[in-house]
Amino acid sequence: MTDKQASNTEQPSPEAVLQQMNDVAQQSQRALQAFWERQAKESASGGFSLMDASSISNAFADWSFKLMQDPAKLVEAQFSYWQEQMKVWQSFATRATGGEAAPGAQPEPGDRRFKDPAWNEDMVCDYMKQSYLVSAKWLQGLAHNTGDLDPKEQERVDFYTRQFISALSPSNFALTNPAVLKKARETGGQSLVEGLKHMLSDLEKGRGQLKISMTNEDAFEVGTNVATTPGEVIFQNELMQLIQYTPTTDKVYKRPLLLVPPWINKFYILDLQPKNSFIKHAVDQGHTVFVVSWINPDETLAHKSFDDYMKDGPLAALDAIEAATDEKSVNILGFCIGGILVSSTLAYLAAQGQASRVASATFLTSLFDFKETGEVSVFIDDDQVAQIEKHVTEKGYLEGTHMANMFSMMRENDLIWSFVVNNYLLGREPMAFDLLYWNGDSTRLPATMLLFYLRQIYQQNLLREPGGISMAGTPIDLRSVETPTYFMAAKEDHIAPWQSCYPGTQLLSGKNRFVLAASGHIAGVVNPPAARKYGHWTNTSLPDDPNQWLENADWHEGSWWTDWYRWLSRKSGAKVAARTPGDGKLKPIESAPGSYVRIRASE
């Protein structure tokens, strides 16, 4: 045995064990106190969660009733399940007697839960894995193929069945995960003690609610090693600060570029670190870049409406940019819900006879048809919106943790259970990852804006209807927008399904271009060319059917950014001398990234 192996298996001294027990006891006491304080608080207020228990129970009750209406189908499903399990057993028995056997079940490509070699090499672990996979597939099929279930209830049954299946994976339990058992042996159980400490720390951090650490938050600081592109805040109001970035080229395009990010997250997803900063890259291409940095609202801004986000956001930014650069027309980009706001703003400007203020528009993963919104719809129905309304009316805003939890559940194995295994079962520290740091920097949503968005845009899908919604008292029509437009969506986007982004090409009346990137909602967007990852599809034809568009699209290796820059350069005018923040009529208020982005949610 090597010295390293000996040190790995060396048992801690009795004194060290007593000290650890004392530390854990004190930490447990603090976590338990925080838990009971939260329970008392939630009991007094009635509690709130986007996971509405009554909607879930009603959906499963209806599913159970429909399932029992067809006992023959249930027997057939059970018989099929036994057959598949018998194949797994036969494979195990063959291997146990020294033979070779093909596996009865295999994980889906990309399923990282069973990547440890022991899941294949150890016969017992392999049997547990295969048995679980067969059970998971059977249960998911049983949940989905009941028939005659309301589509919304079917979505809910499918979603929560998957949550149940994922939670029961043998990889999530110490006694059935070979990597966890190996680590415990190597460390003399120290890894399990460290895991318990991590869990108690997360309970304390969540004030009695388990808030799983996804990254080492101490490794990052906004303005220090994330959101570091140089610039100045040149304008601010109650809802936003406007940042103008310092040029890196002697000449810049005449027409400025305004970025309108979502306010359900912070803008620095577009400016994580220099190597993957969308903002820095755009500056380096010779664009005068401005970005809206939204405030993290509290109860004092509960009255702020969707109209206010338009007036104090893009419209105020257009006025400020004109004062700073003397340019009356800009290129504008909206990301996610920021894109929904930009499309509404373009229609408003068209109705006001001011369409020329925007020369071109770009939409990144922005929905234009809310008929099919993917798994987000599981959390939004009439009853749940009524619960949200009751909660935000009392609170003044929706806490950012609710949105973060919802998005995590949509990728539960990657964003929940992988961290449970890493942090609690293996006792490891969370890795330092800028994207996950941003993901945990949650933002609140003011009550008035949120309820308008959920009811009129999300539920009633009125944005696509001529005159369906009004902005600042003016009925708007997306068909009146003749601005040249670039639409970018992501093929594996679980938040804004690409087929529901595509209808923008049919609604807006300008000369439009649609590009589909590989990967998901964030990785598909933040994909610098130097990374040489995730290609994209293009097709100059824009048929009504998005799937027909994809069938005839051309595949290109590498980032969609290069395609966009070529398109944008033709909308940006001639080159002029670079503009430094403060050269115009607006003087710097503070250095980028500003103070608004540093406001962290405390709930």
Coordinates of C-alpha atoms in Angstrom, one line a residue:
M1 CA 0.0 0.0 0.0
T2 CA 1.4 3.4 -0.9
D3 CA 1.7 6.3 1.5
K4 CA -1.1 8.1 -0.3
Q5 CA -3.4 5.0 0.0
A6 CA -2.5 4.7 3.7
S7 CA -3.4 8.3 4.3
N8 CA -6.7 7.9 2.5
T9 CA -7.7 5.0 4.8
E10 CA -6.2 6.3 8.0
Q11 CA -8.9 6.6 10.7
P12 CA -9.4 9.9 12.4
S13 CA -8.3 10.2 16.0
P14 CA -10.9 10.0 18.8
E15 CA -10.4 13.7 19.5
A16 CA -11.0 14.6 15.9
V17 CA -14.2 12.5 15.9
L18 CA -15.5 14.2 19.0
Q19 CA -14.8 17.6 17.5
Q20 CA -16.6 16.7 14.3
M21 CA -19.6 15.4 16.3
N22 CA -19.7 18.6 18.3
D23 CA -19.5 20.7 15.1
V24 CA -22.2 18.7 13.4
A25 CA -24.4 18.9 16.6
Q26 CA -24.1 22.7 16.7
Q27 CA -24.8 23.0 12.9
S28 CA -27.8 20.7 13.2
Q29 CA -29.2 22.8 16.0
R30 CA -28.9 25.9 14.0
A31 CA -30.4 24.3 10.9
L32 CA -33.3 22.8 12.9
Q33 CA -34.0 26.2 14.5
A34 CA -34.1 27.8 11.1
F35 CA -36.4 25.0 9.8
W36 CA -38.9 25.5 12.6
E37 CA -38.8 29.3 12.2
R38 CA -39.6 28.8 8.5
Q39 CA -42.4 26.3 9.2
A40 CA -44.0 28.7 11.7
K41 CA -43.7 31.6 9.3
E42 CA -45.2 29.6 6.4
S43 CA -47.9 28.2 8.6
A44 CA -49.0 31.7 9.6
S45 CA -49.0 32.9 6.0
G46 CA -50.5 29.8 4.5
G47 CA -47.3 29.0 2.6
F48 CA -46.8 29.2 -1.2
S49 CA -45.2 27.1 -3.9
L50 CA -45.4 27.0 -7.7
M51 CA -46.0 23.3 -7.2
D52 CA -49.7 23.4 -6.4
A53 CA -50.5 20.2 -4.4
S54 CA -54.2 20.3 -5.3
S55 CA -53.5 20.5 -9.0
I56 CA -51.0 17.6 -8.8
S57 CA -53.3 15.4 -6.7
N58 CA -56.3 16.1 -9.0
A59 CA -54.3 15.2 -12.1
F60 CA -53.1 11.9 -10.6
A61 CA -56.6 11.1 -9.2
D62 CA -58.1 11.5 -12.7
W63 CA -55.2 9.5 -14.2
S64 CA -55.8 6.6 -11.7
F65 CA -59.5 6.6 -12.5
K66 CA -58.9 6.4 -16.3
L67 CA -56.3 3.7 -15.8
M68 CA -58.7 1.5 -13.8
Q69 CA -61.3 1.9 -16.6
D70 CA -59.2 -0.4 -18.8
P71 CA -57.9 -3.3 -16.6
A72 CA -56.9 -5.3 -19.6
K73 CA -54.4 -2.6 -20.6
L74 CA -53.1 -2.5 -17.1
V75 CA -52.6 -6.3 -17.1
E76 CA -50.8 -6.1 -20.5
A77 CA -48.5 -3.4 -19.2
Q78 CA -47.7 -5.4 -16.1
F79 CA -47.0 -8.5 -18.1
S80 CA -44.7 -6.5 -20.4
Y81 CA -42.9 -5.2 -17.3
W82 CA -42.3 -8.7 -15.9
Q83 CA -40.9 -9.8 -19.3
E84 CA -38.4 -6.9 -19.3
Q85 CA -37.4 -7.6 -15.7
M86 CA -36.9 -11.2 -16.6
K87 CA -34.4 -10.2 -19.3
V88 CA -32.5 -8.2 -16.8
W89 CA -32.4 -11.1 -14.4
Q90 CA -31.3 -13.6 -17.1
S91 CA -28.5 -11.2 -18.0
F92 CA -27.4 -11.0 -14.4
A93 CA -27.6 -14.8 -14.0
T94 CA -25.5 -15.4 -17.1
R95 CA -22.8 -13.0 -15.9
A96 CA -22.9 -14.6 -12.4
T97 CA -22.0 -18.0 -13.9
G98 CA -19.1 -16.6 -15.8
G99 CA -20.8 -16.0 -19.1
E100 CA -21.3 -12.9 -21.2
A101 CA -24.6 -11.3 -21.8
A102 CA -25.9 -8.2 -23.5
P103 CA -27.5 -5.7 -21.1
G104 CA -31.3 -5.8 -20.9
A105 CA -31.4 -2.0 -20.5
Q106 CA -29.0 0.9 -21.2
P107 CA -29.1 4.5 -20.1
E108 CA -30.1 7.1 -22.6
P109 CA -27.2 9.0 -24.3
G110 CA -26.1 11.9 -22.1
D111 CA -27.4 10.3 -18.9
R112 CA -24.5 10.9 -16.6
R113 CA -25.9 9.2 -13.4
F114 CA -24.3 5.9 -14.3
K115 CA -21.0 7.1 -15.8
D116 CA -18.9 5.4 -13.0
P117 CA -17.3 2.2 -14.5
A118 CA -18.6 0.2 -11.5
W119 CA -22.2 0.5 -12.8
N120 CA -21.1 -1.8 -15.7
E121 CA -18.2 -3.8 -14.1
D122 CA -19.9 -4.8 -10.8
M123 CA -22.6 -7.3 -11.5
V124 CA -24.8 -6.2 -8.6
C125 CA -24.6 -2.6 -9.5
D126 CA -25.2 -3.4 -13.2
Y127 CA -28.3 -5.4 -12.1
M128 CA -29.6 -2.5 -10.0
K129 CA -29.0 0.0 -12.8
Q130 CA -30.8 -2.1 -15.4
S131 CA -33.7 -3.0 -13.1
Y132 CA -34.2 0.7 -12.3
L133 CA -34.1 1.7 -16.0
V134 CA -36.7 -0.9 -16.9
S135 CA -38.9 0.2 -14.1
A136 CA -38.5 3.9 -15.0
K137 CA -39.4 3.3 -18.6
W138 CA -42.4 1.2 -17.7
L139 CA -43.7 3.7 -15.2
Q140 CA -43.3 6.6 -17.5
G141 CA -45.0 4.7 -20.3
L142 CA -47.9 3.7 -18.0
A143 CA -48.3 7.4 -16.9
H144 CA -48.3 8.7 -20.5
N145 CA -50.3 6.1 -22.3
T146 CA -53.5 6.1 -20.2
G147 CA -55.5 7.8 -23.0
D148 CA -58.5 10.1 -22.7
L149 CA -56.8 12.4 -20.2
D150 CA -57.0 16.1 -20.5
P151 CA -53.7 17.3 -22.3
K152 CA -52.9 19.7 -19.4
E153 CA -53.4 17.0 -16.8
Q154 CA -51.4 14.6 -18.9
E155 CA -48.5 17.0 -19.0
R156 CA -48.7 17.3 -15.2
V157 CA -48.8 13.5 -14.7
D158 CA -45.9 13.0 -17.1
F159 CA -43.8 15.7 -15.4
Y160 CA -44.3 14.7 -11.8
T161 CA -44.0 11.0 -12.6
R162 CA -40.6 11.8 -14.0
Q163 CA -39.7 13.7 -10.9
F164 CA -40.6 10.7 -8.8
I165 CA -38.6 8.3 -11.1
S166 CA -35.6 10.6 -11.0
A167 CA -35.6 10.8 -7.2
L168 CA -35.6 7.0 -6.8
S169 CA -32.6 6.4 -9.0
P170 CA -30.1 4.1 -7.2
S171 CA -27.4 6.7 -7.9
N172 CA -29.1 9.0 -5.4
F173 CA -28.6 6.7 -2.3
A174 CA -25.4 6.1 -0.5
L175 CA -25.9 2.3 -0.1
T176 CA -26.6 1.8 -3.8
N177 CA -24.1 4.1 -5.4
P178 CA -20.7 2.4 -5.9
A179 CA -18.8 5.7 -6.2
V180 CA -20.2 6.8 -2.9
L181 CA -19.3 3.5 -1.2
K182 CA -15.8 3.6 -2.6
K183 CA -15.3 7.2 -1.4
A184 CA -16.6 6.3 2.1
R185 CA -14.1 3.4 2.3
E186 CA -11.2 5.5 1.1
T187 CA -11.9 8.3 3.6
G188 CA -12.9 6.2 6.5
G189 CA -16.4 7.6 6.4
Q190 CA -15.1 11.2 6.4
S191 CA -16.8 11.9 3.0
L192 CA -20.2 11.2 4.5
V193 CA -19.5 13.5 7.5
E194 CA -18.5 16.2 5.1
G195 CA -21.6 15.6 3.1
L196 CA -23.8 16.0 6.2
K197 CA -22.0 19.3 6.9
H198 CA -22.7 20.5 3.4
M199 CA -26.4 19.6 3.8
L200 CA -26.7 21.4 7.1
S201 CA -24.9 24.4 5.7
D202 CA -27.4 24.5 2.8
L203 CA -30.3 24.2 5.3
E204 CA -28.9 27.2 7.2
K205 CA -28.3 29.1 4.0
G206 CA -31.9 28.5 2.9
R207 CA -33.2 29.5 6.4
G208 CA -34.7 26.1 7.1
Q209 CA -35.3 25.2 3.4
L210 CA -32.8 23.0 1.6
K211 CA -31.1 25.4 -0.9
I212 CA -28.6 23.1 -2.7
S213 CA -25.3 24.8 -3.5
M214 CA -24.6 24.4 -7.2
T215 CA -21.3 26.3 -7.2
N216 CA -18.7 27.8 -4.9
E217 CA -20.3 31.2 -4.5
D218 CA -17.2 32.6 -2.8
A219 CA -15.2 32.1 -6.0
F220 CA -17.1 34.8 -7.9
E221 CA -17.9 38.5 -7.4
V222 CA -19.9 40.6 -9.8
G223 CA -17.6 43.2 -11.3
T224 CA -14.4 41.4 -10.2
N225 CA -14.4 38.1 -12.2
V226 CA -17.8 38.1 -13.8
A227 CA -19.5 41.1 -15.5
T228 CA -16.0 42.7 -16.1
T229 CA -16.3 44.3 -19.5
P230 CA -15.2 47.9 -19.0
G231 CA -17.9 50.6 -19.4
E232 CA -19.9 53.2 -17.5
V233 CA -23.5 53.6 -16.3
I234 CA -24.6 56.7 -18.2
F235 CA -28.3 56.8 -17.2
Q236 CA -30.6 55.3 -14.6
N237 CA -34.2 55.3 -13.4
E238 CA -36.3 53.3 -11.0
L239 CA -36.2 50.1 -13.1
M240 CA -32.9 50.1 -14.9
Q241 CA -29.4 51.4 -15.3
L242 CA -28.1 51.8 -18.9
I243 CA -24.5 50.8 -19.4
Q244 CA -22.3 52.0 -22.3
Y245 CA -19.3 49.9 -22.9
T246 CA -15.8 51.2 -23.6
P247 CA -14.7 50.7 -27.2
T248 CA -11.8 48.4 -28.1
T249 CA -11.5 49.5 -31.7
D250 CA -10.5 52.8 -33.2
K251 CA -13.5 52.8 -35.5
V252 CA -17.0 51.7 -34.7
Y253 CA -20.2 51.2 -36.6
K254 CA -22.3 54.4 -36.7
R255 CA -25.5 52.8 -35.4
P256 CA -25.4 51.8 -31.7
L257 CA -26.5 48.3 -30.5
L258 CA -28.9 48.1 -27.5
L259 CA -29.2 44.8 -25.6
V260 CA -32.5 44.2 -23.6
P261 CA -31.9 41.1 -21.4
P262 CA -34.6 39.3 -19.4
W263 CA -35.5 40.7 -16.0
I264 CA -36.2 37.2 -14.6
N265 CA -32.4 36.9 -14.5
K266 CA -29.5 39.3 -14.4
F267 CA -27.9 40.7 -17.5
Y268 CA -24.4 39.3 -16.9
I269 CA -25.3 36.0 -18.5
L270 CA -24.2 38.0 -21.5
D271 CA -21.0 39.0 -19.8
L272 CA -19.8 36.1 -17.7
Q273 CA -16.0 36.1 -18.3
P274 CA -14.0 37.6 -21.2
K275 CA -13.7 34.3 -23.1
N276 CA -17.4 33.7 -23.2
S277 CA -18.8 37.3 -23.0
F278 CA -21.3 38.1 -25.7
I279 CA -21.0 41.8 -24.8
K280 CA -17.2 41.9 -25.0
H281 CA -17.3 40.0 -28.3
A282 CA -19.8 42.5 -29.8
V283 CA -17.6 45.4 -28.6
D284 CA -14.6 43.8 -30.2
Q285 CA -16.5 43.6 -33.5
G286 CA -16.7 47.4 -33.5
H287 CA -20.2 47.9 -32.1
T288 CA -21.1 50.7 -29.6
V289 CA -22.9 48.5 -27.1
F290 CA -25.4 49.5 -24.6
V291 CA -27.2 47.1 -22.2
V292 CA -30.1 47.5 -19.9
S293 CA -29.3 46.4 -16.3
W294 CA -32.7 45.8 -14.6
I295 CA -33.2 46.5 -10.9
N296 CA -33.8 43.6 -8.6
P297 CA -37.2 44.9 -7.4
D298 CA -38.7 44.8 -3.9
E299 CA -42.2 45.5 -2.5
T300 CA -41.8 49.2 -3.2
L301 CA -42.0 48.5 -7.0
A302 CA -45.0 46.1 -6.8
H303 CA -47.0 48.6 -8.9
K304 CA -44.6 48.5 -11.8
S305 CA -46.4 47.2 -14.9
F306 CA -45.4 45.7 -18.2
D307 CA -46.0 49.2 -19.6
D308 CA -43.5 50.6 -17.1
Y309 CA -40.9 48.1 -18.2
M310 CA -41.3 49.4 -21.8
K311 CA -41.3 53.1 -20.9
D312 CA -38.5 52.9 -18.3
G313 CA -36.6 50.2 -20.3
P314 CA -36.2 50.3 -24.1
L315 CA -37.9 53.6 -24.6
A316 CA -35.9 55.4 -21.9
A317 CA -32.8 53.7 -23.3
L318 CA -33.5 55.0 -26.8
D319 CA -33.7 58.5 -25.5
A320 CA -30.5 58.1 -23.5
I321 CA -28.6 56.6 -26.4
E322 CA -29.6 59.5 -28.6
A323 CA -28.3 62.0 -26.0
A324 CA -25.1 60.0 -25.7
T325 CA -24.4 59.5 -29.4
D326 CA -26.6 61.8 -31.4
E327 CA -28.0 58.7 -33.1
K328 CA -31.7 58.6 -33.6
S329 CA -31.9 55.0 -34.7
V330 CA -30.4 51.9 -33.1
N331 CA -30.1 48.1 -33.6
I332 CA -31.9 46.4 -30.7
L333 CA -31.6 42.9 -29.3
G334 CA -34.0 41.2 -26.9
F335 CA -33.3 38.0 -25.0
C336 CA -36.0 35.7 -23.7
I337 CA -38.7 37.8 -22.0
G338 CA -36.6 40.8 -22.9
G339 CA -37.4 39.9 -26.5
I340 CA -41.1 39.8 -25.8
L341 CA -40.8 43.3 -24.4
V342 CA -38.9 44.4 -27.5
S343 CA -41.5 43.0 -29.9
S344 CA -44.2 44.9 -27.9
T345 CA -42.1 48.0 -28.0
L346 CA -41.6 47.7 -31.8
A347 CA -45.4 47.4 -32.3
Y348 CA -45.9 50.4 -30.0
L349 CA -43.4 52.5 -31.9
A350 CA -45.1 51.5 -35.2
A351 CA -48.5 52.6 -33.8
Q352 CA -46.9 55.9 -32.8
G353 CA -45.3 56.5 -36.2
Q354 CA -41.8 56.2 -34.7
A355 CA -40.7 52.9 -36.2
S356 CA -37.6 54.5 -37.6
R357 CA -36.1 54.7 -34.1
V358 CA -35.1 51.0 -34.5
A359 CA -33.3 50.0 -37.7
S360 CA -33.1 46.3 -36.9
A361 CA -34.2 43.9 -34.3
T362 CA -32.7 40.6 -33.0
F363 CA -34.6 38.1 -30.9
L364 CA -32.8 35.4 -28.9
T365 CA -35.0 32.5 -27.7
S366 CA -38.1 34.7 -27.4
L367 CA -41.6 33.2 -27.6
F368 CA -44.1 34.5 -30.0
D369 CA -46.8 31.8 -29.6
F370 CA -47.7 30.6 -26.1
K371 CA -49.9 27.7 -27.3
E372 CA -47.0 25.3 -26.7
T373 CA -44.6 26.4 -24.0
G374 CA -43.2 23.1 -23.0
E375 CA -42.9 22.0 -19.3
V376 CA -43.3 25.5 -18.0
S377 CA -47.1 25.1 -18.6
V378 CA -47.1 22.5 -15.8
F379 CA -46.8 25.3 -13.3
I380 CA -49.3 27.7 -14.9
D381 CA -53.0 27.2 -15.0
D382 CA -56.0 29.2 -13.7
D383 CA -55.8 27.8 -10.2
Q384 CA -52.1 28.3 -9.9
V385 CA -52.2 31.8 -11.3
A386 CA -54.9 32.6 -8.7
Q387 CA -52.5 31.3 -6.0
I388 CA -49.7 33.4 -7.5
E389 CA -51.9 36.4 -7.5
K390 CA -52.9 36.0 -3.9
H391 CA -49.2 35.5 -2.9
V392 CA -47.7 38.4 -4.8
T393 CA -50.6 40.8 -3.9
E394 CA -49.6 40.2 -0.2
K395 CA -45.8 40.1 -0.8
G396 CA -45.5 42.7 -3.6
Y397 CA -43.3 40.4 -5.7
L398 CA -42.6 36.8 -6.6
E399 CA -39.4 35.6 -5.0
G400 CA -36.6 34.6 -7.3
T401 CA -36.3 31.2 -5.6
H402 CA -39.6 30.0 -7.1
M403 CA -38.5 30.6 -10.7
A404 CA -35.1 29.1 -9.9
N405 CA -36.7 25.9 -8.5
M406 CA -39.0 25.6 -11.4
F407 CA -36.2 25.8 -14.0
S408 CA -34.2 23.3 -11.9
M409 CA -37.0 20.8 -11.9
M410 CA -37.2 20.9 -15.6
R411 CA -33.7 19.4 -15.7
E412 CA -33.8 17.7 -12.4
N413 CA -31.0 15.1 -12.9
D414 CA -28.5 17.8 -14.0
L415 CA -29.6 20.7 -11.7
I416 CA -30.8 18.9 -8.5
W417 CA -29.7 15.3 -8.1
S418 CA -26.2 15.6 -9.5
F419 CA -25.5 18.1 -6.7
V420 CA -27.1 16.0 -4.1
V421 CA -24.7 13.2 -5.0
N422 CA -21.7 15.4 -5.3
N423 CA -22.2 17.6 -2.3
Y424 CA -24.0 15.3 0.2
L425 CA -23.1 11.7 -0.7
L426 CA -19.6 12.2 -2.0
G427 CA -18.8 15.1 0.4
R428 CA -17.2 17.2 -2.2
E429 CA -17.2 21.0 -2.4
P430 CA -19.2 22.4 -5.3
M431 CA -17.1 23.3 -8.2
A432 CA -16.5 27.0 -9.2
F433 CA -18.7 27.6 -12.3
D434 CA -19.6 31.1 -13.5
L435 CA -22.8 30.0 -15.2
L436 CA -24.1 28.3 -12.1
Y437 CA -23.1 31.3 -10.0
W438 CA -25.3 33.5 -12.3
N439 CA -28.1 30.9 -12.1
G440 CA -28.2 31.2 -8.4
D441 CA -28.2 35.0 -8.4
S442 CA -32.0 35.2 -8.5
T443 CA -34.3 38.1 -9.2
R444 CA -37.7 39.0 -8.0
L445 CA -40.7 39.9 -10.2
P446 CA -43.0 42.8 -9.3
A447 CA -46.7 41.8 -8.8
T448 CA -48.4 44.0 -11.4
M449 CA -46.0 43.2 -14.2
L450 CA -46.1 39.5 -13.5
L451 CA -49.8 39.1 -13.4
F452 CA -50.3 41.0 -16.7
Y453 CA -47.7 38.8 -18.3
L454 CA -49.1 35.5 -17.0
R455 CA -52.7 36.3 -17.8
Q456 CA -52.7 38.3 -21.0
I457 CA -49.5 37.1 -22.7
Y458 CA -48.8 33.6 -21.3
Q459 CA -52.3 32.2 -20.7
Q460 CA -54.5 34.1 -23.2
N461 CA -51.8 34.3 -25.9
L462 CA -52.9 37.8 -26.8
L463 CA -49.6 39.2 -28.0
R464 CA -50.1 37.5 -31.4
E465 CA -53.6 38.9 -31.7
P466 CA -54.0 42.3 -33.5
G467 CA -55.0 44.7 -30.7
G468 CA -55.0 41.9 -28.2
I469 CA -53.0 43.9 -25.7
S470 CA -52.3 47.6 -25.3
M471 CA -49.0 49.2 -24.3
A472 CA -49.2 52.6 -22.6
G473 CA -52.9 52.8 -23.7
T474 CA -52.2 52.0 -27.3
P475 CA -53.5 48.8 -28.9
I476 CA -50.6 47.1 -30.6
D477 CA -50.3 44.7 -33.6
L478 CA -47.1 42.8 -34.3
R479 CA -48.0 42.6 -38.0
S480 CA -47.4 46.4 -38.2
V481 CA -43.7 45.8 -37.4
E482 CA -41.7 46.1 -40.7
T483 CA -38.3 46.3 -39.1
P484 CA -35.7 43.8 -40.5
T485 CA -35.5 41.1 -37.9
Y486 CA -33.1 38.2 -36.9
F487 CA -34.7 35.4 -34.9
M488 CA -32.4 32.9 -33.1
A489 CA -33.8 29.9 -31.2
A490 CA -32.2 26.8 -29.7
K491 CA -33.2 23.3 -30.7
E492 CA -33.0 21.8 -27.2
D493 CA -34.5 24.8 -25.4
H494 CA -36.7 23.5 -22.5
I495 CA -37.8 27.0 -21.5
A496 CA -38.6 28.6 -24.9
P497 CA -39.3 25.7 -27.4
W498 CA -38.0 26.7 -30.8
Q499 CA -41.2 25.8 -32.6
S500 CA -42.9 28.5 -30.4
C501 CA -40.2 31.1 -31.2
Y502 CA -40.5 30.5 -35.0
P503 CA -44.0 32.1 -35.4
G504 CA -42.4 35.5 -35.0
T505 CA -41.2 35.1 -38.6
Q506 CA -44.8 35.0 -39.7
L507 CA -46.1 37.7 -37.4
L508 CA -43.6 40.5 -38.0
S509 CA -43.8 41.9 -41.5
G510 CA -40.2 42.9 -42.2
K511 CA -37.5 41.0 -44.0
N512 CA -36.8 38.2 -41.5
R513 CA -34.1 35.7 -40.9
F514 CA -34.4 32.6 -38.7
V515 CA -31.5 30.7 -37.3
L516 CA -31.7 27.6 -35.1
A517 CA -28.7 26.8 -32.9
A518 CA -27.9 23.5 -31.3
S519 CA -28.0 23.0 -27.5
G520 CA -30.3 24.8 -25.1
H521 CA -31.6 28.1 -23.7
I522 CA -28.3 29.3 -22.4
A523 CA -25.5 27.3 -24.0
G524 CA -27.2 27.8 -27.4
V525 CA -27.0 31.6 -27.0
V526 CA -23.7 32.0 -25.2
N527 CA -21.6 30.1 -27.7
P528 CA -18.5 32.1 -28.7
P529 CA -16.9 31.1 -32.0
A530 CA -13.5 30.3 -30.4
A531 CA -15.2 27.5 -28.4
R532 CA -15.9 25.6 -31.6
K533 CA -19.0 24.1 -30.2
Y534 CA -22.7 23.7 -31.1
G535 CA -23.4 24.3 -34.8
H536 CA -26.5 25.9 -36.3
W537 CA -29.1 25.6 -39.1
T538 CA -30.1 28.3 -41.6
N539 CA -32.8 28.4 -44.3
T540 CA -33.7 31.6 -46.2
S541 CA -37.1 30.3 -46.9
L542 CA -39.7 30.8 -44.1
P543 CA -42.7 28.4 -44.5
D544 CA -45.5 28.5 -42.0
D545 CA -44.5 25.2 -40.5
P546 CA -41.3 25.3 -38.4
N547 CA -40.7 21.6 -38.9
Q548 CA -40.8 22.1 -42.7
W549 CA -38.2 24.9 -42.2
L550 CA -35.9 22.5 -40.4
E551 CA -36.3 19.7 -42.9
N552 CA -34.9 22.0 -45.7
A553 CA -32.4 23.8 -43.5
D554 CA -28.6 23.7 -44.0
W555 CA -26.3 22.7 -41.2
H556 CA -23.2 24.8 -40.3
E557 CA -20.5 23.9 -37.9
G558 CA -19.7 26.4 -35.1
S559 CA -21.4 29.4 -33.5
W560 CA -24.3 31.3 -34.9
W561 CA -22.6 34.5 -33.8
T562 CA -20.6 34.8 -37.0
D563 CA -23.8 34.5 -39.1
W564 CA -25.4 37.2 -37.0
Y565 CA -22.5 39.6 -37.2
R566 CA -22.6 39.4 -41.0
W567 CA -26.3 40.2 -40.9
L568 CA -25.9 43.0 -38.3
S569 CA -23.0 44.7 -40.1
R570 CA -25.3 45.4 -43.0
K571 CA -27.7 47.2 -40.6
S572 CA -25.1 49.2 -38.7
G573 CA -24.0 51.9 -41.2
A574 CA -20.5 53.2 -42.0
K575 CA -17.6 53.2 -39.5
V576 CA -17.0 56.4 -37.4
A577 CA -14.5 57.3 -34.7
A578 CA -15.0 55.2 -31.5
R579 CA -17.2 56.7 -28.8
T580 CA -16.1 56.7 -25.2
P581 CA -18.7 56.8 -22.5
G582 CA -19.2 60.3 -21.3
D583 CA -18.3 61.9 -24.7
G584 CA -21.9 62.9 -25.3
K585 CA -24.5 64.7 -23.3
L586 CA -24.7 62.1 -20.6
K587 CA -21.9 61.8 -18.1
P588 CA -20.9 58.6 -16.3
I589 CA -22.7 57.9 -13.0
E590 CA -20.6 54.9 -12.0
S591 CA -18.5 52.2 -13.6
A592 CA -19.9 49.1 -15.1
P593 CA -21.5 46.8 -14.1
G594 CA -23.3 49.3 -11.9
S595 CA -25.0 49.0 -8.6
Y596 CA -28.4 47.6 -9.7
V597 CA -26.9 44.2 -10.7
R598 CA -25.3 43.8 -7.3
I599 CA -28.6 43.8 -5.5
R600 CA -29.1 40.2 -4.4
A601 CA -32.3 38.6 -3.3
S602 CA -32.4 38.0 0.4
E603 CA -35.4 35.6 0.7

